[in-house]
Amino acid sequence: MSDRLMTEQKMPLNTAARSAEVVLRTHDLSKRYGQRLVVDTLNLEIRRGDILGFLGPNGAGKTTTIRMLLGLITPTMGSIEILGQDLATQRARLLPRVGALIETPALYLYMSGRDNLRAVGTILGGVPAQRIDEVLELVDLRHRQRDRVRTYSLGMKQRLGVAIALLQDPDILILDEPANGLDPAGIVEMRDLMHRLAASGKTVLISSHLLSEVQQICTRVAIINLGKLVTETSVEALTRGQGEYNVQLEQAQEALTVIRAQSWGHTARITSEGTLITPAPGGRGKDLNLFLVNAGFVPDALTPATQDLEQIFLQLTNGGSGDSK
Ligand SMILES: Nc1ncnc2c1ncn2[C@@H]1O[C@H](COP(=O)(O)OP(=O)(O)OP(=O)(O)O)[C@@H](O)[C@H]1O
Ligand SMILES: [Mg+2]
C-alpha cells in the first residue's frame, strides 16, 4: 500500500465545536439606501471561537453590515443580537464587548504606539497599563512601542489598530479588511497575529478580499453578494469538493475505464496533468483504495480533491460582480 495514502483532510486550525455559544446573531438584517437594499435580510450566526471570514465582491455590503454590527448605522429592518442581548436596546452594555478595526485605524501619527494606546485607554476608561503591555505583545509591537507612529510601516499601523480594538479585551473582534494594502511581509505578520488571536480563543469576524488568506486563517466563511448571504459554512466543507478524490497511479487510463463502468464512477476523469479525479464507492477514500487495489491498480497517492476557495467564490458570486449590477 502507498505510504502517501491519505484519506483524511487536515483539521482546520480552530476546531471550535458547533455547539459553542452563539455570540453574535443577525435576524433578517437589512439596510436600504434610497431604492437600493444593500444588505438584504441577512441571517448570520457566529459562535464563540469561530474565526469567520466575511467575503463578498466590492459593494456586496460587507462594510455596511459591519457598521450595523458596531452600532455606527441603524438597520432599516431586522435586528442584531450580541451575547444573547439585543444591540438596539443594550447598546451601552454590548458595544464594549466588541472590538473593531474598520479599514485604516485613526491614529495620532506624532505620538508613539504606546501613547496611542494610552490615549485611547484613557478615553475608554479603566484600561490598566498591564493591558497595554499585553496587547503590544500580542500584535508584536513591543520593540517599536516608543517610536512615533509616523515611522511605522502600514502593517505596523494596522497591527496597532488591532491592538486598540483589543484594549478592552472584547469577546468579539471585527476587522474590516485588516490586510488591505499590505505587502507580502505585512500580510504574513497579520496572518500570524490572526493565528495568535485564534489560539487565544477569541471570536473574530474578518472581512477580506484575500481569499487565500481567509482559507488559511478562518474556520468558517460567510459569502455575501448583492447584500444577500450566498453561503455560510466551514472552510473545510466549502473546499472539500464534491466527495471526489485525486488519484495518482501509473495506469490511470485503464483505471478510468474500470471506474467509469461502476455505478458510482460515471463522472471520473483525467486532468491534463494525468491525475485521475474520481468519486469513491460510498464516498469513502478507503473504499476507493480497496476497490483500486482489488482491480489490480495500486495508487501512488490518493487525496481528497479540494477546490480552491477562489474558484468557489467566483462561482457563488457569478464572477464577483457585486458592484456592477
Ligand atoms: N452611505 C451610503 N449611501 C448610499 N449608498 C451607500 C452608502 N454606503 C454604502 N453604500 C452602497 O452600498 C453598497 C454596499 O457597500 P459596502 O461598502 O457595504 O460594500 P463592501 O462589501 O464593503 O465593498 P468593498 O469590498 O468595496 O469594501 C455599495 O453599492 C455602496 O455604494
Ligand atoms: Mg468594504
Short mmCIF file of C-alpha atoms and ligand atoms in Angstrom, two decimals:
data_model
loop_
_atom_site.label_atom_id
_atom_site.label_comp_id
_atom_site.label_asym_id
_atom_site.label_seq_id
_atom_site.Cartn_x
_atom_site.Cartn_y
_atom_site.Cartn_z
CA MET A 1 0.00 0.00 0.00
CA SER A 2 1.19 3.51 -0.74
CA ASP A 3 2.96 5.32 2.06
CA ARG A 4 1.43 8.56 0.79
CA LEU A 5 -2.10 7.28 1.12
CA MET A 6 -4.11 9.99 2.78
CA THR A 7 -7.84 9.94 3.01
CA GLU A 8 -8.45 12.48 5.72
CA GLN A 9 -8.50 16.23 5.22
CA LYS A 10 -6.30 18.07 7.68
CA MET A 11 -8.27 19.58 10.52
CA PRO A 12 -8.97 23.29 10.42
CA LEU A 13 -6.83 25.46 12.65
CA ASN A 14 -9.51 26.18 15.16
CA THR A 15 -11.89 23.32 15.76
CA ALA A 16 -14.46 25.12 17.91
CA ALA A 17 -17.39 22.77 18.33
CA ARG A 18 -20.55 23.97 16.61
CA SER A 19 -22.33 23.57 19.90
CA ALA A 20 -20.38 26.55 21.28
CA GLU A 21 -22.37 29.57 22.45
CA VAL A 22 -23.70 31.91 19.77
CA VAL A 23 -22.02 35.26 20.48
CA LEU A 24 -23.42 37.23 17.59
CA ARG A 25 -26.54 36.69 15.53
CA THR A 26 -28.37 38.82 12.99
CA HIS A 27 -32.05 38.42 12.29
CA ASP A 28 -33.14 39.45 8.79
CA LEU A 29 -30.69 42.33 9.00
CA SER A 30 -31.32 44.81 6.18
CA LYS A 31 -30.11 48.25 5.13
CA ARG A 32 -31.68 50.38 2.42
CA TYR A 33 -30.01 53.39 0.80
CA GLY A 34 -32.60 55.13 -1.34
CA GLN A 35 -34.14 52.48 -3.54
CA ARG A 36 -31.27 50.04 -3.01
CA LEU A 37 -31.36 47.27 -0.47
CA VAL A 38 -27.61 46.98 0.09
CA VAL A 39 -27.96 44.45 2.92
CA ASP A 40 -30.86 42.13 2.31
CA THR A 41 -32.41 40.02 5.15
CA LEU A 42 -29.05 38.76 6.33
CA ASN A 43 -29.06 35.97 8.90
CA LEU A 44 -25.58 35.40 10.30
CA GLU A 45 -24.50 33.38 13.30
CA ILE A 46 -21.08 33.49 14.94
CA ARG A 47 -20.18 31.10 17.72
CA ARG A 48 -17.50 31.52 20.36
CA GLY A 49 -14.10 30.61 18.93
CA ASP A 50 -15.16 30.98 15.30
CA ILE A 51 -12.82 32.86 13.01
CA LEU A 52 -15.36 33.85 10.40
CA GLY A 53 -14.21 35.09 7.00
CA PHE A 54 -16.78 37.53 5.66
CA LEU A 55 -16.38 37.55 1.91
CA GLY A 56 -18.02 39.25 -0.99
CA PRO A 57 -17.17 41.26 -4.08
CA ASN A 58 -16.82 45.07 -3.97
CA GLY A 59 -20.09 46.63 -2.98
CA ALA A 60 -21.55 43.36 -1.66
CA GLY A 61 -22.48 45.02 1.63
CA LYS A 62 -19.71 43.85 3.96
CA THR A 63 -18.76 47.22 5.42
CA THR A 64 -22.41 48.24 5.69
CA THR A 65 -23.11 45.04 7.66
CA ILE A 66 -20.11 45.65 9.89
CA ARG A 67 -21.18 49.25 10.54
CA MET A 68 -24.55 47.95 11.70
CA LEU A 69 -22.89 45.32 13.93
CA LEU A 70 -20.93 48.13 15.59
CA GLY A 71 -23.94 50.35 16.08
CA LEU A 72 -22.48 53.01 13.74
CA ILE A 73 -25.54 52.96 11.47
CA THR A 74 -29.08 51.82 12.17
CA PRO A 75 -30.57 48.84 10.34
CA THR A 76 -33.55 49.60 8.11
CA MET A 77 -35.03 46.28 9.19
CA GLY A 78 -34.08 43.32 11.31
CA SER A 79 -32.03 43.10 14.49
CA ILE A 80 -28.65 42.18 15.95
CA GLU A 81 -28.12 40.02 19.00
CA ILE A 82 -24.80 40.13 20.81
CA LEU A 83 -24.12 37.73 23.69
CA GLY A 84 -27.82 36.91 23.69
CA GLN A 85 -28.97 40.53 24.02
CA ASP A 86 -30.49 42.96 21.57
CA LEU A 87 -27.98 45.57 20.38
CA ALA A 88 -30.62 48.24 19.79
CA THR A 89 -31.76 48.26 23.41
CA GLN A 90 -28.49 47.23 25.18
CA ARG A 91 -26.02 49.34 23.21
CA ALA A 92 -24.00 50.77 26.08
CA ARG A 93 -23.54 47.38 27.68
CA LEU A 94 -22.80 45.44 24.49
CA LEU A 95 -20.58 47.70 22.41
CA PRO A 96 -17.57 47.45 24.79
CA ARG A 97 -17.72 43.68 24.23
CA VAL A 98 -16.98 44.20 20.54
CA GLY A 99 -13.61 45.45 19.34
CA ALA A 100 -13.30 46.71 15.80
CA LEU A 101 -10.97 47.91 13.13
CA ILE A 102 -12.67 49.36 10.08
CA GLU A 103 -10.34 49.82 7.14
CA THR A 104 -7.48 52.07 8.33
CA PRO A 105 -7.27 52.97 12.03
CA ALA A 106 -7.39 56.58 13.19
CA LEU A 107 -4.01 57.07 14.84
CA TYR A 108 -2.08 60.02 16.28
CA LEU A 109 0.94 59.95 13.98
CA TYR A 110 3.06 62.28 16.13
CA MET A 111 2.66 60.03 19.17
CA SER A 112 4.30 56.69 19.93
CA GLY A 113 2.40 53.43 19.57
CA ARG A 114 2.26 53.08 23.32
CA ASP A 115 0.96 56.63 23.78
CA ASN A 116 -1.74 55.99 21.19
CA LEU A 117 -2.88 53.02 23.25
CA ARG A 118 -2.70 55.07 26.45
CA ALA A 119 -4.74 57.87 24.89
CA VAL A 120 -7.48 55.52 23.69
CA GLY A 121 -7.35 53.70 27.04
CA THR A 122 -7.97 57.00 28.83
CA ILE A 123 -10.95 57.79 26.60
CA LEU A 124 -12.40 54.31 27.15
CA GLY A 125 -11.53 54.38 30.86
CA GLY A 126 -10.42 51.54 33.08
CA VAL A 127 -7.65 50.18 30.85
CA PRO A 128 -4.70 49.23 33.11
CA ALA A 129 -1.08 49.73 31.93
CA GLN A 130 -0.65 45.98 32.08
CA ARG A 131 -3.28 45.56 29.37
CA ILE A 132 -1.31 47.93 27.15
CA ASP A 133 1.73 45.67 27.58
CA GLU A 134 -0.38 42.62 26.77
CA VAL A 135 -1.83 43.99 23.55
CA LEU A 136 1.57 45.32 22.42
CA GLU A 137 2.94 41.82 22.93
CA LEU A 138 0.01 40.23 21.09
CA VAL A 139 0.42 42.43 18.00
CA ASP A 140 4.21 42.12 18.11
CA LEU A 141 4.92 45.84 18.55
CA ARG A 142 6.72 45.84 21.89
CA HIS A 143 10.06 46.58 20.24
CA ARG A 144 8.65 49.68 18.49
CA GLN A 145 6.26 50.90 21.20
CA ARG A 146 8.31 54.06 21.98
CA ASP A 147 8.68 55.11 18.32
CA ARG A 148 6.38 57.63 16.72
CA VAL A 149 3.62 56.04 14.68
CA ARG A 150 4.70 58.27 11.78
CA THR A 151 7.72 55.98 11.40
CA TYR A 152 5.65 52.76 11.33
CA SER A 153 5.05 50.67 8.21
CA LEU A 154 1.46 50.29 7.05
CA GLY A 155 1.44 46.77 8.50
CA MET A 156 2.57 48.07 11.90
CA LYS A 157 -0.15 50.74 11.83
CA GLN A 158 -2.75 48.09 11.05
CA ARG A 159 -1.49 45.94 13.90
CA LEU A 160 -1.61 48.94 16.23
CA GLY A 161 -5.23 49.34 15.08
CA VAL A 162 -5.88 45.74 16.09
CA ALA A 163 -4.18 46.43 19.45
CA ILE A 164 -6.58 49.34 20.04
CA ALA A 165 -9.51 47.07 19.17
CA LEU A 166 -8.23 44.58 21.76
CA LEU A 167 -7.75 47.08 24.60
CA GLN A 168 -10.98 46.26 26.39
CA ASP A 169 -10.44 42.53 25.91
CA PRO A 170 -13.62 42.21 23.83
CA ASP A 171 -15.48 38.94 23.32
CA ILE A 172 -15.76 39.61 19.61
CA LEU A 173 -13.27 41.25 17.31
CA ILE A 174 -14.49 42.64 13.98
CA LEU A 175 -11.87 43.51 11.39
CA ASP A 176 -12.82 45.07 8.07
CA GLU A 177 -10.09 44.28 5.53
CA PRO A 178 -7.23 44.23 8.07
CA ALA A 179 -4.68 43.20 5.42
CA ASN A 180 -5.84 45.72 2.81
CA GLY A 181 -2.88 47.34 1.07
CA LEU A 182 -0.26 45.34 2.98
CA ASP A 183 2.80 43.95 1.23
CA PRO A 184 3.51 40.20 1.42
CA ALA A 185 5.56 40.55 4.62
CA GLY A 186 2.78 42.66 6.20
CA ILE A 187 0.23 40.04 5.19
CA VAL A 188 2.28 37.26 6.80
CA GLU A 189 2.57 39.30 10.02
CA MET A 190 -1.17 39.98 10.03
CA ARG A 191 -1.80 36.27 9.43
CA ASP A 192 0.45 35.34 12.36
CA LEU A 193 -1.48 37.80 14.52
CA MET A 194 -4.79 36.21 13.47
CA HIS A 195 -3.39 32.80 14.40
CA ARG A 196 -2.40 34.10 17.83
CA LEU A 197 -5.90 35.54 18.32
CA ALA A 198 -7.46 32.25 17.26
CA ALA A 199 -5.20 30.35 19.66
CA SER A 200 -6.22 32.68 22.49
CA GLY A 201 -9.85 31.67 21.93
CA LYS A 202 -11.08 34.99 20.53
CA THR A 203 -14.11 35.12 18.28
CA VAL A 204 -13.24 37.05 15.14
CA LEU A 205 -15.06 38.28 12.08
CA ILE A 206 -12.72 39.30 9.26
CA SER A 207 -13.90 40.79 6.02
CA SER A 208 -11.45 40.32 3.23
CA HIS A 209 -10.80 40.11 -0.46
CA LEU A 210 -7.77 37.95 0.10
CA LEU A 211 -9.34 34.56 -0.32
CA SER A 212 -6.16 32.59 0.17
CA GLU A 213 -5.72 34.41 3.48
CA VAL A 214 -9.23 33.53 4.57
CA GLN A 215 -8.60 29.93 3.61
CA GLN A 216 -5.53 29.86 5.86
CA ILE A 217 -6.88 31.80 8.81
CA CYS A 218 -10.59 31.21 9.10
CA THR A 219 -12.59 28.29 10.41
CA ARG A 220 -15.80 29.41 8.73
CA VAL A 221 -16.81 31.60 5.84
CA ALA A 222 -19.90 33.61 5.08
CA ILE A 223 -20.13 34.80 1.48
CA ILE A 224 -22.42 37.66 0.55
CA ASN A 225 -23.30 39.04 -2.85
CA LEU A 226 -25.62 41.97 -3.57
CA GLY A 227 -26.41 42.13 0.14
CA LYS A 228 -27.62 38.55 0.38
CA LEU A 229 -26.00 35.61 2.12
CA VAL A 230 -24.86 33.15 -0.53
CA THR A 231 -23.38 30.56 1.80
CA GLU A 232 -22.25 30.16 5.41
CA THR A 233 -20.22 27.08 6.17
CA SER A 234 -16.89 25.76 7.41
CA VAL A 235 -13.88 26.44 5.21
CA GLU A 236 -13.19 22.72 5.24
CA ALA A 237 -16.68 21.82 3.97
CA LEU A 238 -16.61 24.55 1.34
CA THR A 239 -13.29 23.50 -0.12
CA ARG A 240 -13.73 19.76 0.28
CA GLY A 241 -15.16 19.42 -3.20
CA GLN A 242 -17.91 17.03 -4.08
CA GLY A 243 -16.52 14.00 -2.26
CA GLU A 244 -14.08 13.34 -5.07
CA TYR A 245 -10.52 12.06 -4.82
CA ASN A 246 -7.33 12.78 -6.71
CA VAL A 247 -5.56 9.54 -7.53
CA GLN A 248 -2.07 9.25 -8.91
CA LEU A 249 -1.25 5.90 -10.43
CA GLU A 250 0.65 4.55 -13.39
CA GLN A 251 -2.27 3.03 -15.33
CA ALA A 252 -4.63 5.98 -14.97
CA GLN A 253 -6.35 5.40 -18.32
CA GLU A 254 -7.06 1.72 -17.62
CA ALA A 255 -8.29 2.52 -14.10
CA LEU A 256 -10.56 5.22 -15.52
CA THR A 257 -12.24 2.70 -17.84
CA VAL A 258 -12.88 0.32 -14.93
CA ILE A 259 -14.17 3.09 -12.64
CA ARG A 260 -16.46 4.55 -15.30
CA ALA A 261 -18.18 1.17 -15.56
CA GLN A 262 -19.18 1.38 -11.88
CA SER A 263 -22.49 2.80 -10.72
CA TRP A 264 -20.64 5.41 -8.58
CA GLY A 265 -17.91 6.23 -11.11
CA HIS A 266 -19.57 7.86 -14.13
CA THR A 267 -18.08 11.30 -13.50
CA ALA A 268 -14.47 10.12 -13.16
CA ARG A 269 -11.99 11.89 -15.43
CA ILE A 270 -8.29 12.54 -16.01
CA THR A 271 -6.78 16.01 -15.82
CA SER A 272 -4.30 17.36 -18.35
CA GLU A 273 -1.60 16.63 -15.74
CA GLY A 274 -2.61 12.97 -15.75
CA THR A 275 -4.30 12.90 -12.34
CA LEU A 276 -7.36 10.73 -12.07
CA ILE A 277 -10.25 12.52 -10.35
CA THR A 278 -12.98 10.20 -9.24
CA PRO A 279 -15.84 9.77 -6.80
CA ALA A 280 -15.42 6.93 -4.29
CA PRO A 281 -17.73 4.00 -3.56
CA GLY A 282 -19.87 5.20 -0.64
CA GLY A 283 -17.93 8.46 -0.76
CA ARG A 284 -15.09 6.94 1.26
CA GLY A 285 -11.43 7.15 0.28
CA LYS A 286 -10.53 3.85 1.90
CA ASP A 287 -13.21 2.04 -0.13
CA LEU A 288 -11.87 3.65 -3.29
CA ASN A 289 -8.39 2.49 -2.39
CA LEU A 290 -9.64 -1.05 -1.72
CA PHE A 291 -11.55 -1.06 -4.99
CA LEU A 292 -8.49 0.03 -6.95
CA VAL A 293 -6.19 -2.47 -5.28
CA ASN A 294 -8.69 -5.32 -5.86
CA ALA A 295 -8.91 -4.28 -9.51
CA GLY A 296 -5.13 -4.51 -9.78
CA PHE A 297 -4.29 -0.81 -9.55
CA VAL A 298 -2.09 0.35 -6.70
CA PRO A 299 -2.29 4.14 -6.24
CA ASP A 300 0.88 6.12 -5.62
CA ALA A 301 -1.23 8.72 -3.85
CA LEU A 302 -4.88 9.22 -3.04
CA THR A 303 -6.08 12.52 -1.58
CA PRO A 304 -9.46 14.26 -1.24
CA ALA A 305 -9.95 16.63 -4.16
CA THR A 306 -10.15 20.14 -2.79
CA GLN A 307 -11.41 23.18 -4.58
CA ASP A 308 -9.69 26.47 -4.33
CA LEU A 309 -11.71 28.98 -2.32
CA GLU A 310 -11.14 31.50 -5.10
CA GLN A 311 -12.90 29.31 -7.69
CA ILE A 312 -15.78 28.60 -5.33
CA PHE A 313 -16.13 32.29 -4.54
CA LEU A 314 -16.28 33.26 -8.22
CA GLN A 315 -18.83 30.53 -8.92
CA LEU A 316 -21.02 31.53 -6.00
CA THR A 317 -20.92 35.24 -6.77
CA ASN A 318 -21.19 34.98 -10.57
CA GLY A 319 -17.66 36.11 -11.13
CA GLY A 320 -17.66 38.54 -8.22
CA SER A 321 -19.67 41.26 -9.95
CA GLY A 322 -21.42 42.75 -6.95
CA ASP A 323 -20.96 46.43 -7.78
CA SER A 324 -21.74 46.26 -11.48
CA LYS A 325 -25.43 45.42 -11.10
N1 LIG B 1 -23.89 55.95 2.90
C1 LIG B 1 -24.24 55.33 1.77
N2 LIG B 1 -25.16 55.88 0.94
C2 LIG B 1 -25.51 55.26 -0.21
N3 LIG B 1 -25.04 54.09 -0.62
C3 LIG B 1 -24.12 53.50 0.16
C4 LIG B 1 -23.68 54.08 1.38
N4 LIG B 1 -22.75 53.24 1.93
C5 LIG B 1 -22.63 52.19 1.09
N5 LIG B 1 -23.44 52.34 0.02
C6 LIG B 1 -23.59 51.39 -1.09
O1 LIG B 1 -23.90 50.14 -0.54
C7 LIG B 1 -23.29 49.09 -1.26
C8 LIG B 1 -22.51 48.22 -0.30
O2 LIG B 1 -21.37 48.95 0.14
P1 LIG B 1 -20.33 48.36 1.18
O3 LIG B 1 -19.32 49.41 1.42
O4 LIG B 1 -21.05 47.80 2.33
O5 LIG B 1 -19.70 47.17 0.34
P2 LIG B 1 -18.44 46.27 0.67
O6 LIG B 1 -18.88 44.86 0.54
O7 LIG B 1 -17.83 46.68 1.95
O8 LIG B 1 -17.47 46.62 -0.55
P3 LIG B 1 -15.87 46.71 -0.60
O9 LIG B 1 -15.42 45.31 -0.81
O10 LIG B 1 -15.63 47.55 -1.80
O11 LIG B 1 -15.37 47.30 0.67
C9 LIG B 1 -22.43 49.74 -2.34
O12 LIG B 1 -23.12 49.71 -3.55
C10 LIG B 1 -22.28 51.16 -1.83
O13 LIG B 1 -22.14 52.06 -2.90
MG MG B 2 -15.96 47.42 2.48
#
